[in-house]
Amino acid sequence: MERLLELEVITAERRVLHERAESIILPAANGYLGILPGHAPMIAGLTVGVLQFGPYGNEKRRMAISGGFAEVAHDRVTVLADTAELAEEIDLERALRARARAEERLRSRRPDIDYHRAEMALRRALNRIKAAQG
Ligand code: ATP
């Protein structure tokens, strides 16, 4: 039988996904990381990015992740994410509104704006838009 990875994605709120996949691409802190069955055990920090999973070399399903950790061991990939939404779960209108809000904050020169926070909100919104639109 074909060897598969077992992917589990969990947030503090819910178990988002538990599925088998031939290949997984993780948004690791220092770049996208491809995982195939037989990968060496590893723990990686994740950043805001799109996690992809599915058939090797073919179109994959997408999930927007905003930071966390991934553990790879014995063909199991466990992702503990700050937030995670499958592409089809993403409310695109909401993400577009979040983007507009963050851009507006970053453009304003008001002294009470937390720029780092606005920058992170913008990154999450752009990432959700990217995951939803493919
Ligand atoms: P917003 O300002 O729209 O709340 P945000 O980036 O501040 O966006 P987060 O704090 O990252 O939101 O996420 C809060 C919760 O809302 C999480 O459970 C996350 O999965 C969910 N979420 C955020 N944006 C969306 C979206 N566009 N579609 C679906 N779920 C979303």
XYZ file of C-alpha atoms and ligand atoms in Angstrom:
165
model
C 0.000 0.000 0.000
C 1.134 3.522 -0.757
C 2.841 5.287 2.127
C 1.066 8.428 3.344
C 1.579 11.157 5.908
C -0.986 11.719 8.641
C -1.686 15.427 9.029
C -3.332 16.899 12.106
C -3.890 20.647 12.469
C -4.978 21.942 15.875
C -5.584 25.403 17.297
C -6.499 26.425 20.851
C -10.117 26.566 19.611
C -10.557 23.374 17.603
C -9.115 20.480 15.655
C -9.173 21.957 12.168
C -8.109 18.920 10.187
C -7.117 15.267 10.464
C -6.342 13.698 7.088
C -3.867 11.628 5.129
C -1.743 13.195 2.394
C 1.105 12.198 0.083
C 2.858 15.506 0.484
C 2.678 18.555 2.774
C 4.190 22.007 2.346
C 4.630 23.929 5.600
C 5.057 27.707 5.944
C 8.168 27.399 8.151
C 9.755 30.472 9.702
C 12.752 30.279 7.346
C 10.920 29.332 4.164
C 8.454 26.820 2.742
C 9.302 23.247 3.709
C 8.171 20.190 1.738
C 7.466 17.016 3.734
C 7.168 13.529 2.232
C 6.781 10.136 3.956
C 10.029 9.054 5.586
C 11.040 12.588 6.559
C 13.436 12.792 9.514
C 11.918 13.793 12.881
C 11.794 17.567 13.213
C 10.175 20.474 15.008
C 9.802 23.716 13.045
C 8.448 27.152 13.912
C 5.760 28.375 11.520
C 5.021 31.838 10.207
C 2.004 33.465 8.567
C 1.650 31.467 5.349
C -0.290 28.905 3.350
C -0.013 25.237 4.324
C -0.652 22.910 1.372
C -1.436 19.203 1.461
C -2.470 16.559 -1.025
C -1.039 14.581 -3.903
C 2.664 14.917 -4.681
C 3.234 17.092 -7.756
C -0.457 17.890 -8.239
C -2.821 20.559 -7.034
C -3.166 20.555 -3.277
C -5.702 21.826 -0.767
C -4.755 25.062 0.981
C -5.005 26.298 4.530
C -4.145 29.751 5.907
C -1.948 29.487 9.015
C -0.800 32.333 11.226
C 2.219 31.044 13.125
C 2.752 28.142 15.495
C 4.763 24.936 15.438
C 4.906 21.741 13.418
C 6.253 18.402 14.590
C 7.204 15.692 12.113
C 7.734 12.168 13.470
C 7.055 8.675 12.054
C 5.037 10.005 9.079
C 2.839 12.072 11.382
C 2.761 15.839 10.959
C 1.184 17.689 13.868
C 0.608 21.399 13.449
C -0.229 23.563 16.473
C -1.303 26.811 14.854
C -2.240 30.203 16.280
C -5.092 30.285 13.741
C -5.864 27.951 10.823
C -8.636 28.000 8.221
C -9.113 25.779 5.174
C -9.351 27.842 1.977
C -13.063 27.040 1.660
C -13.743 28.154 5.254
C -12.261 31.598 4.748
C -14.676 34.507 4.720
C -13.095 36.503 1.887
C -15.140 39.648 2.562
C -13.972 39.634 6.165
C -10.335 39.253 5.086
C -10.718 42.111 2.583
C -12.172 44.308 5.340
C -9.309 43.330 7.695
C -6.812 44.242 4.959
C -8.442 47.646 4.387
C -8.486 48.347 8.140
C -4.819 47.413 8.570
C -3.749 49.437 5.520
C -5.668 52.440 6.796
C -3.946 52.162 10.197
C -0.514 51.832 8.611
C -1.152 54.892 6.406
C -2.322 57.053 9.308
C 0.325 58.904 11.256
C -1.560 58.746 14.492
C 0.768 58.339 17.495
C -1.533 55.846 19.212
C -1.251 53.239 16.421
C 0.609 50.031 17.190
C 2.356 49.593 13.843
C 3.669 46.122 14.544
C 0.159 44.947 15.390
C -1.255 46.549 12.244
C 1.523 45.005 10.168
C 0.755 41.531 11.559
C -2.998 42.021 10.936
C -2.191 43.006 7.340
C -0.026 39.898 6.861
C -2.807 37.638 8.186
C -5.389 39.294 5.930
C -3.192 39.075 2.792
C -2.446 35.442 3.600
C -6.155 34.581 3.945
C -6.886 36.310 0.645
C -4.078 34.328 -1.011
C -5.257 31.007 0.465
C -8.888 31.658 -0.479
C -8.111 32.750 -4.035
C -5.492 30.091 -4.767
P -10.371 40.037 11.953
O -9.930 41.461 12.188
O -11.226 39.877 10.740
O -10.932 39.367 13.194
P -7.810 38.851 12.563
O -6.614 38.630 11.698
O -7.666 39.827 13.681
O -9.027 39.223 11.589
P -7.414 36.457 14.033
O -7.171 37.047 15.400
O -6.229 36.008 13.262
O -8.296 37.469 13.158
O -8.429 35.215 14.155
C -9.510 35.191 15.081
C -10.418 34.017 14.732
O -11.163 34.306 13.554
C -9.671 32.716 14.435
O -10.469 31.654 14.874
C -9.584 32.704 12.917
O -9.505 31.373 12.423
C -10.877 33.379 12.511
N -10.779 34.188 11.286
C -10.148 35.368 11.127
N -10.347 35.879 9.896
C -11.106 34.979 9.237
C -11.658 34.908 7.911
N -11.455 35.875 7.009
N -12.414 33.838 7.579
C -12.646 32.853 8.480
N -12.155 32.840 9.740
C -11.398 33.892 10.121
